[in-house]
Amino acid sequence: MNDKVSRRQFGKTVAASVSGAVFATAAAAQDEKKSAVPTADDDIRVRLIEQSRGKALTAEQRKTITENIRNNDKQWPEGRAKFDVPDTTEPDFVFVPKRLSRGRTTE
Amino acid sequence: MIPQHSGPAPNLLDFTAVELGKLIQSRRKRDAGCTSVQLTKLYLSALEEDGKRLNALAELTRDLALQQAEQADREIAAGKIRGPLHGVPYGAKDLLAVKGIPTRWGSPAHKDQVFNYDATVIERLRDAGAVLIGKLAMIELAGGGGYEHAYASITGPCKCPYKLDRWAGGSSSGSGAATGSGAVGFSIGTETWGSITVPSAFCNVSGLRPTYGRVPRYGAMALSWTMDKIGPMARSAEDCAAILEAIAGHDPRDPASAPGKFRMPRKDRNRRFRLGLLPIDYKKNKAEDTEKVFGDALNALKKLGHSVADVKLPDYPYELAAGTIIDVEGASSFENLIRSPRLELLADKAQHTGFMAGLATPGVDYLRSMRIRAMAAPEAVKVFEKVDVLIAPTLLKGAPPIDKSLNDTWEGMGGNGGPGNLLGWPSISIPMGFDKEGLPLGLEIIGAPYEEATILTIAMQFQKETDWHRRRPGAI
């Protein structure tokens, strides 16, 4: 299923039980008691979303989006600490410039 | 033979696609079998009735189907056989463009969408002589915003044919329910993370997620450009092989599609393989029932002569990286919708906020995920030097209740989708038995990139020795 249902649950449970990549459980426990009231930082990002959509969010939407953003925020610091990505590692995609189709080239 | 079932005698709606193809083609030689038109009419009626009852149907394509079936009959009568799928009725997930037919992506925000071209997969199946009888229901926009409810679809919650108060799974919900209930000969689904394997497991279907790039995606809705895959969902692994042969191969209109056709080897069908067992904590997930069923399946595989070893994948944040990539690519893919009031037409509120939150994911986190993928791919694939395939239960439990939040019912469900989907590995989910409630359970076989033939061979061997894939639900 896509997909987010599974991947969010994967983050919490499956990662621990199946693949051995345990990082989300601890992070989730850490922040369990935090309130869902948006912080100033969250608010900036939520406001940017509001601005880009040109429409105010409802209180419920604001709360859920804040939770979503926070979930992402709390997972990455641990991921970064545990898995170092060397500066020389390139992402796995390449941009290939397109040649002129009419053969105007010096090669 | 391992467990036998005592269900009713099979009828034409229980046949596998390859069997249906043989039946149609046998008509040519003698006064037996049936025509494609006869079969198509039967399946159209099953899809119209059962498909609607299950909320598995997005759009019936009756006129197109009858036209294609008539053409198939004419060609077969003239001795022109296009292949094993010639004349066989099928359904396609409603994110594949079909010229002139609504393609709604399961989304109320796209209810009037019609394309004027066919997706590559639709073209290729037409060239193989298959008959398109309908577009099948799906979770809206493949659930890219993070859905919480089975009703996250323009067609409503799709029901599991084995128990109507259970969910068929997603996002290829209709493909799973219609194939499992015998309302189509086979179907096409797509997977970004679990969307083929999950409904296949819940609906007792054989579902193949091909290697990333194996099947061109031209004309398919994009959720994640670097993770979307298209694959067959059918009533046997043999069907999956035949369908993959028809749809795989490069198409310049999808730059990510891989060169080379897929051909299932006709020899070496009895080869023995090394199976790698992924570690799973059944007790912690309260899945002892599934542990037993999986144990029986494992014994069946051992009886076939395969060896088994414990394996573990190298420790990378597969799930986190995959989740971030889907969040960002999904937010980009649907950016116009997300920034418009039409977003709120989506049925599940969690999709609205999930998609919006995707806009706020930092670019560096996305690129970090892509770099982690680049690091993990060459390391993780080394597991296939020790074993030929990885095996595990597809999920640790049967289909969850249809009317409850998936956030609650998904607890302890397990799954193996993170690494395989992030790294583009192929996988097949095949029926392996039932839980105490009579709900189907799936066995997942994961292979190295482009090794579909290996996982299909093992799945076909398993289905020669067991009949779980032959079991069908009772009356719907």
XYZ file of C-alpha atoms in Angstrom:
583
model
C 0.000 0.000 0.000
C 1.219 3.342 -0.471
C 1.885 4.083 1.178
C 2.243 6.492 3.966
C 0.225 4.372 6.296
C 2.718 1.636 5.852
C 5.798 3.755 5.849
C 4.818 5.645 8.958
C 4.049 2.421 10.701
C 7.256 0.973 9.298
C 9.043 3.865 10.909
C 7.569 2.978 14.259
C 7.360 -0.789 14.319
C 8.624 -2.630 11.294
C 11.975 -0.974 11.203
C 12.574 -2.420 14.613
C 11.187 -5.870 14.021
C 12.111 -6.652 10.451
C 14.988 -4.831 8.898
C 16.836 -4.003 12.062
C 17.074 -0.330 11.238
C 15.920 0.967 14.584
C 15.811 4.665 14.839
C 12.254 5.869 14.840
C 11.066 4.097 17.970
C 13.480 5.853 20.223
C 12.798 9.187 18.609
C 9.070 8.689 18.958
C 9.401 7.871 22.658
C 11.580 10.911 23.191
C 8.985 13.332 21.933
C 5.897 11.511 23.074
C 5.050 14.018 25.740
C 5.576 17.125 23.638
C 2.409 19.073 23.032
C 1.067 19.551 19.540
C 0.865 23.326 19.945
C 2.848 24.857 17.098
C 6.147 26.445 18.045
C 7.386 29.614 16.416
C 9.594 27.574 14.056
C 6.790 25.259 13.070
C 4.605 28.252 12.552
C 6.912 29.789 9.976
C 6.761 26.687 7.826
C 3.038 26.282 8.316
C 2.567 29.950 7.402
C 4.632 29.451 4.269
C 2.324 26.631 3.277
C -0.673 28.843 3.988
C 0.853 31.638 1.976
C 1.646 29.456 -0.987
C -1.900 28.099 -1.027
C -3.368 31.586 -0.563
C -5.813 30.269 2.002
C -5.855 30.082 5.797
C -5.622 26.613 7.309
C -8.182 25.397 9.791
C -7.022 24.832 13.361
C -7.213 21.083 12.799
C -5.144 21.250 9.608
C -2.599 23.482 11.309
C -2.266 21.008 14.175
C -1.881 17.953 11.911
C 0.594 19.638 9.574
C 2.647 20.735 12.560
C 2.692 17.157 13.816
C 3.738 15.893 10.391
C 6.567 18.404 10.133
C 7.678 17.610 13.644
C 7.668 13.886 12.939
C 10.054 14.462 10.063
C 12.184 16.782 12.156
C 12.615 14.312 14.968
C 13.535 11.387 12.710
C 16.294 13.022 10.734
C 18.661 14.154 13.529
C 18.969 10.561 14.713
C 19.314 9.330 11.144
C 22.062 11.881 10.550
C 23.890 10.920 13.742
C 23.723 7.207 13.002
C 24.437 7.239 9.281
C 27.203 9.491 8.186
C 27.022 10.482 4.536
C 30.537 11.339 3.319
C 30.865 14.630 1.442
C 31.941 12.723 -1.661
C 28.713 10.720 -1.888
C 26.662 11.879 -4.848
C 22.921 11.290 -5.018
C 21.952 8.433 -7.275
C 20.837 10.420 -10.271
C 22.555 12.170 -13.106
C 21.614 15.023 -15.364
C 22.424 14.360 -18.996
C 22.544 17.487 -21.184
C 20.648 16.967 -24.409
C 22.591 17.327 -27.627
C 21.396 19.544 -30.428
C 19.353 17.420 -32.775
C 20.584 19.154 -35.980
C 24.227 18.265 -35.446
C 25.531 21.795 -34.726
C 28.423 20.555 -32.627
C 32.175 20.914 -32.714
C 32.759 17.221 -31.936
C 1.180 -32.267 -2.547
C 0.890 -30.196 0.618
C -2.448 -28.978 1.896
C -5.465 -29.704 -0.275
C -8.610 -27.688 -0.142
C -12.147 -28.904 -0.192
C -13.780 -25.882 -1.815
C -16.242 -25.998 -4.697
C -15.130 -27.156 -8.130
C -13.402 -24.375 -10.040
C -15.363 -22.426 -12.642
C -14.246 -20.091 -15.393
C -13.965 -17.203 -12.949
C -11.384 -19.187 -10.957
C -9.120 -20.030 -13.887
C -5.699 -18.482 -14.124
C -5.003 -16.148 -17.050
C -2.801 -18.725 -18.774
C -5.559 -21.342 -18.414
C -8.116 -18.910 -19.822
C -5.826 -18.198 -22.766
C -5.450 -21.921 -23.485
C -9.208 -22.377 -23.229
C -9.877 -19.645 -25.789
C -7.172 -20.865 -28.109
C -8.345 -24.500 -27.867
C -11.584 -23.354 -29.517
C -9.685 -23.009 -32.774
C -8.696 -26.656 -32.910
C -11.912 -28.362 -31.919
C -15.439 -27.642 -30.810
C -14.429 -27.081 -27.218
C -13.278 -24.233 -24.982
C -14.972 -20.883 -25.398
C -14.592 -17.714 -27.394
C -13.064 -14.526 -26.066
C -16.428 -12.809 -26.529
C -18.192 -15.418 -24.355
C -15.530 -15.150 -21.688
C -15.477 -11.367 -21.862
C -19.256 -11.175 -21.379
C -18.991 -13.485 -18.365
C -16.238 -11.392 -16.788
C -17.967 -8.096 -17.625
C -20.988 -9.291 -15.729
C -18.857 -10.494 -12.771
C -16.965 -7.204 -12.656
C -20.128 -5.169 -12.891
C -21.823 -7.087 -10.063
C -19.069 -8.219 -7.710
C -16.768 -5.348 -8.597
C -19.404 -2.829 -7.609
C -20.310 -4.767 -4.486
C -16.665 -4.746 -3.422
C -16.113 -1.104 -4.444
C -13.410 -2.492 -6.724
C -14.658 -1.015 -9.982
C -13.752 2.456 -11.235
C -15.096 2.239 -14.793
C -16.427 -0.595 -16.891
C -15.059 -0.516 -20.465
C -17.753 -2.677 -22.056
C -17.658 -1.346 -25.634
C -13.885 -1.417 -25.856
C -13.816 -4.901 -24.309
C -16.308 -6.404 -26.737
C -14.518 -4.806 -29.663
C -11.157 -6.221 -28.507
C -12.692 -9.652 -27.792
C -14.276 -9.823 -31.245
C -10.936 -8.944 -32.797
C -9.221 -11.629 -30.692
C -11.730 -14.248 -31.844
C -11.268 -13.276 -35.501
C -7.487 -13.465 -35.201
C -7.476 -16.744 -33.294
C -9.886 -18.291 -35.817
C -7.471 -17.216 -38.558
C -4.583 -18.855 -36.730
C -2.929 -15.619 -35.613
C -2.114 -16.238 -31.938
C -0.535 -13.241 -30.234
C 0.518 -15.099 -27.085
C -0.799 -16.646 -23.863
C -2.943 -13.613 -22.971
C -4.737 -13.432 -26.313
C -8.441 -12.959 -25.669
C -8.101 -12.903 -21.861
C -10.135 -10.224 -19.992
C -8.223 -8.003 -17.571
C -8.554 -4.854 -15.471
C -6.126 -1.959 -14.999
C -5.580 0.204 -11.947
C -7.248 3.544 -12.575
C -3.976 5.452 -12.756
C -3.136 4.080 -16.208
C -4.276 6.305 -19.055
C -6.707 4.737 -21.516
C -7.644 6.882 -24.488
C -11.141 8.342 -24.162
C -11.959 6.498 -20.910
C -12.034 8.358 -17.563
C -8.805 7.960 -15.580
C -9.565 9.423 -12.175
C -6.527 8.295 -10.170
C -9.019 7.299 -7.446
C -9.381 10.987 -6.680
C -12.544 13.091 -6.358
C -10.382 16.038 -7.446
C -9.819 14.318 -10.823
C -13.306 12.967 -11.454
C -13.573 14.480 -14.944
C -10.078 13.571 -16.114
C -9.840 11.855 -19.512
C -6.614 11.353 -21.470
C -6.369 11.126 -25.241
C -3.650 8.492 -25.280
C -2.917 5.035 -23.870
C -0.288 4.221 -21.268
C 2.550 2.027 -22.549
C 1.310 -0.909 -20.472
C -2.170 -0.607 -21.977
C -0.678 -0.491 -25.493
C 1.476 -3.527 -24.831
C -1.366 -5.583 -23.393
C -3.496 -4.649 -26.397
C -0.656 -5.821 -28.641
C -0.585 -9.078 -26.639
C -4.290 -9.499 -27.439
C -5.578 -9.029 -23.873
C -9.063 -7.551 -23.446
C -9.513 -4.528 -21.156
C -12.843 -4.896 -19.344
C -12.458 -2.175 -16.738
C -10.481 0.356 -14.767
C -10.056 -0.732 -11.163
C -10.465 1.233 -7.960
C -7.506 2.630 -6.050
C -6.653 4.809 -3.088
C -6.797 8.457 -4.188
C -3.480 9.545 -5.738
C -2.014 6.220 -4.557
C -2.189 7.508 -1.005
C 0.773 9.822 -1.510
C -0.390 12.242 1.188
C -0.564 9.499 3.813
C -4.091 8.137 4.153
C -5.609 6.898 7.371
C -8.854 5.363 6.181
C -9.954 2.740 3.674
C -12.513 5.238 2.343
C -9.689 7.358 0.882
C -10.994 6.771 -2.643
C -13.577 8.175 -5.018
C -15.120 4.685 -5.124
C -15.340 4.253 -1.344
C -13.645 1.643 0.851
C -12.656 -1.413 -1.196
C -13.726 -4.650 0.489
C -11.701 -7.810 0.923
C -13.552 -10.559 -0.967
C -12.837 -13.020 1.860
C -14.585 -10.913 4.491
C -16.580 -7.923 3.489
C -15.976 -6.039 6.722
C -12.234 -6.122 6.003
C -10.180 -3.890 3.743
C -8.773 -5.123 0.414
C -5.523 -3.227 0.965
C -4.067 -0.405 -1.046
C -3.285 1.428 -3.047
C -4.043 -1.125 -5.826
C -7.231 -2.022 -3.944
C -9.501 -2.832 -6.866
C -6.793 -4.853 -8.622
C -6.468 -7.029 -5.510
C -10.197 -7.423 -4.818
C -11.244 -7.974 -8.449
C -8.485 -10.510 -9.147
C -9.022 -12.345 -5.860
C -12.787 -12.560 -6.347
C -12.572 -13.712 -9.974
C -14.023 -10.562 -11.521
C -11.093 -10.172 -13.953
C -8.736 -12.703 -15.529
C -5.818 -10.707 -14.190
C -5.013 -7.109 -13.383
C -2.325 -4.480 -13.406
C -1.312 -2.681 -10.217
C 1.411 -0.255 -9.262
C 3.652 0.037 -6.247
C 5.636 2.850 -4.725
C 5.733 1.194 -1.318
C 3.611 -1.920 -0.794
C 0.773 -1.088 -3.190
C 1.016 -4.386 -5.109
C 2.215 -6.737 -2.383
C -0.233 -5.609 0.332
C -3.525 -6.027 -1.586
C -2.131 -9.237 -3.082
C -1.580 -10.634 0.418
C -4.991 -9.499 1.704
C -6.905 -10.829 -1.339
C -5.056 -14.163 -1.923
C -3.509 -12.964 -5.145
C -0.075 -13.488 -6.715
C 1.329 -9.980 -7.189
C 4.670 -9.132 -8.743
C 6.517 -5.876 -8.090
C 9.129 -5.765 -10.863
C 12.547 -4.183 -10.601
C 12.380 -0.371 -10.779
C 12.547 0.533 -14.474
C 11.594 -2.924 -15.741
C 8.129 -1.776 -16.886
C 7.779 1.649 -18.555
C 5.525 4.122 -16.773
C 4.538 6.355 -19.657
C 0.867 7.215 -19.155
C 0.834 6.192 -15.487
C 0.138 8.731 -12.742
C 3.422 9.751 -11.134
C 3.667 9.755 -7.361
C 7.396 9.189 -6.999
C 9.525 9.344 -10.146
C 12.339 7.355 -8.576
C 10.211 4.699 -6.847
C 7.033 4.007 -8.868
C 6.750 0.529 -10.413
C 4.042 -1.193 -12.482
C 3.356 -4.910 -12.147
C 0.918 -7.791 -12.637
C -1.594 -9.079 -10.076
C -2.960 -12.489 -10.994
C -4.161 -15.868 -9.792
C -0.807 -17.595 -10.249
C 2.902 -16.844 -10.471
C 2.877 -18.380 -13.951
C 0.387 -15.661 -14.955
C 2.673 -12.984 -13.531
C 5.529 -14.291 -15.705
C 3.376 -14.248 -18.844
C 2.111 -10.730 -18.122
C 5.587 -9.407 -17.329
C 6.825 -10.782 -20.651
C 4.139 -8.726 -22.349
C 4.670 -5.412 -20.536
C 8.416 -5.197 -19.759
C 11.015 -3.522 -21.946
C 12.354 -0.069 -22.685
C 10.154 2.755 -23.886
C 11.917 6.045 -24.724
C 8.902 7.913 -23.351
C 9.960 6.742 -19.872
C 13.656 7.620 -19.556
C 13.941 5.474 -16.418
C 12.809 2.326 -18.213
C 15.494 -0.326 -18.538
C 16.715 -1.820 -21.810
C 16.014 -5.440 -22.681
C 12.883 -7.548 -22.693
C 11.909 -9.983 -19.964
C 11.828 -13.630 -20.982
C 10.952 -16.336 -18.478
C 13.437 -19.192 -18.976
C 11.706 -22.374 -20.093
C 14.511 -24.534 -18.688
C 15.768 -24.822 -15.119
C 12.274 -24.782 -13.661
C 13.374 -27.349 -11.040
C 16.493 -25.509 -9.953
C 17.222 -25.333 -6.222
C 17.950 -22.009 -4.579
C 19.360 -20.547 -1.377
C 16.636 -18.758 0.570
C 17.536 -15.994 3.036
C 15.270 -15.630 6.062
C 14.755 -12.068 7.269
C 14.613 -11.690 11.064
C 11.105 -11.132 12.370
C 9.867 -10.827 15.929
C 6.527 -12.644 15.734
C 5.919 -12.581 19.468
C 6.399 -8.865 19.820
C 3.996 -8.291 16.950
C 1.516 -10.866 18.301
C 1.713 -12.792 15.041
C 2.189 -16.392 16.186
C -0.615 -17.429 13.825
C 1.325 -16.124 10.858
C 4.538 -17.647 12.193
C 2.917 -21.084 11.984
C 1.561 -20.565 8.475
C 4.936 -19.208 7.352
C 6.651 -22.206 8.993
C 4.487 -24.560 6.919
C 5.314 -22.611 3.762
C 9.000 -22.777 4.617
C 8.758 -26.544 5.081
C 7.131 -26.835 1.673
C 10.032 -24.901 0.162
C 12.573 -27.075 1.984
C 10.833 -30.211 0.687
C 11.408 -28.840 -2.781
C 15.118 -28.930 -2.031
C 15.834 -25.276 -1.324
C 18.262 -24.421 1.459
C 17.529 -21.804 4.091
C 19.885 -19.437 5.940
C 19.345 -16.492 8.269
C 20.342 -13.159 6.768
C 20.288 -9.548 7.802
C 20.484 -6.470 5.642
C 23.144 -3.882 6.401
C 21.927 -1.203 8.737
C 20.703 1.792 6.699
C 17.718 4.046 7.350
C 15.789 2.533 4.444
C 12.352 3.510 5.716
C 13.284 7.070 6.570
C 14.982 7.643 3.223
C 12.148 6.031 1.260
C 9.528 8.006 3.193
C 11.308 11.297 2.602
C 11.718 10.624 -1.113
C 8.019 9.820 -1.505
C 7.007 12.867 0.578
C 9.014 15.255 -1.559
C 8.489 13.703 -4.989
C 4.767 13.326 -4.188
C 4.511 16.956 -3.076
C 6.271 18.029 -6.260
C 4.240 15.751 -8.496
C 0.954 17.088 -7.109
C 2.162 20.610 -6.356
C -0.508 22.323 -8.462
C -3.245 20.393 -6.696
C -1.732 20.927 -3.241
C -1.580 24.687 -3.778
C -5.193 24.798 -4.935
C -8.483 24.520 -3.027
C -9.203 21.316 -5.005
C -6.903 19.491 -2.607
C -9.720 19.489 -0.095
C -11.856 17.407 -2.432
C -9.751 14.367 -1.479
C -11.800 12.017 0.673
C -9.315 11.511 3.509
C -8.333 14.596 5.516
C -4.975 13.049 6.338
C -4.145 13.276 2.642
C -4.703 17.060 2.640
C -2.371 17.743 5.512
C 0.162 15.073 4.528
C 0.556 16.522 1.050
C 0.804 20.048 2.445
C 3.464 18.984 4.945
C 5.424 17.475 2.054
C 5.966 21.021 0.759
C 7.854 21.824 3.959
C 10.409 18.984 3.789
C 13.897 20.527 3.509
C 15.649 19.975 0.186
C 18.759 18.753 1.961
C 16.770 15.945 3.603
C 15.560 14.817 0.194
C 19.083 14.883 -1.218
C 20.429 13.133 1.859
C 17.894 10.372 1.197
C 19.058 10.091 -2.390
C 22.665 9.941 -1.222
C 21.808 7.282 1.365
C 20.201 5.286 -1.429
C 23.420 5.620 -3.441
C 25.392 4.329 -0.442
C 22.997 1.519 0.513
C 22.409 0.072 -2.975
C 25.859 -1.455 -3.585
C 26.169 -2.632 0.036
C 22.726 -4.151 0.510
C 22.743 -6.007 -2.805
C 25.687 -8.060 -1.515
C 23.175 -10.075 0.515
C 22.413 -11.810 -2.790
C 25.969 -13.184 -2.908
C 25.060 -15.358 0.095
C 21.496 -16.236 -0.867
C 19.478 -16.095 -4.075
C 16.349 -14.556 -2.573
C 14.978 -13.172 0.683
C 11.755 -14.571 2.107
C 9.339 -13.471 4.816
C 5.608 -13.172 5.368
C 4.373 -10.273 3.216
C 2.614 -8.936 6.307
C 2.203 -10.350 9.778
C -1.590 -10.152 9.857
C -4.600 -10.562 7.576
C -6.784 -7.767 6.217
C -7.700 -5.180 8.897
C -11.245 -3.950 9.657
C -12.486 -1.648 6.934
C -14.093 0.946 9.203
C -11.262 1.712 11.606
C -8.329 4.093 11.341
C -5.363 2.390 9.707
C -3.144 4.158 12.191
C -4.655 1.887 14.836
C -5.107 -1.320 12.872
C -1.671 -1.260 11.219
C 0.146 -1.770 14.526
C 2.194 -4.978 14.397
C 1.417 -5.514 10.713
C 5.106 -5.782 9.791
C 6.229 -5.778 6.177
C 9.411 -5.762 4.152
C 8.787 -2.888 1.768
C 11.324 -0.285 2.894
C 14.628 -1.638 1.580
C 13.169 -3.341 -1.500
C 11.262 -0.281 -2.659
C 14.023 2.189 -1.882
C 16.548 0.071 -3.781
C 14.232 -1.015 -6.599
C 14.393 -4.757 -5.908
C 11.758 -7.072 -7.400
C 9.393 -8.989 -5.159
C 6.412 -11.300 -5.380
C 3.683 -11.933 -2.841
C 1.951 -15.301 -3.226
C -0.777 -16.985 -1.162
C 0.642 -19.155 1.654
C -2.413 -19.984 3.783
C -5.026 -18.437 6.027
C -5.187 -17.142 9.568
C -7.661 -18.364 12.181
C -10.262 -15.910 10.944
C -10.039 -17.283 7.410
C -8.128 -14.304 6.064
C -5.430 -14.894 3.425
C -1.747 -14.491 4.273
C 1.009 -13.800 1.765
C 4.532 -15.152 1.344
C 6.980 -12.582 -0.014
C 9.983 -13.566 -2.112
C 12.400 -10.713 -2.822
C 15.125 -10.915 -5.446
C 18.173 -9.039 -6.656
C 17.601 -6.369 -9.311
C 16.442 -7.862 -12.636
C 16.160 -11.355 -11.096
C 12.404 -11.661 -11.583
C 12.950 -15.063 -13.204
C 14.402 -16.411 -9.952
C 11.566 -15.259 -7.691
C 8.975 -16.363 -10.242
C 10.575 -19.794 -10.555
C 10.458 -20.327 -6.784
C 6.878 -19.051 -6.633
C 5.836 -21.383 -9.463
C 7.506 -24.349 -7.776
C 5.668 -23.493 -4.533
C 2.351 -23.272 -6.377
C 2.943 -26.667 -7.992
C 3.178 -28.177 -4.528
C 0.449 -26.213 -2.758
C -3.000 -25.038 -3.707
C -3.407 -21.907 -1.595
C -3.508 -19.811 -4.758
C -6.408 -21.957 -6.020
C -8.627 -21.087 -3.086
C -11.362 -18.591 -3.809
C -13.691 -16.704 -1.512
C -17.267 -17.865 -1.122
C -20.212 -15.978 -2.550
C -19.794 -12.215 -2.269
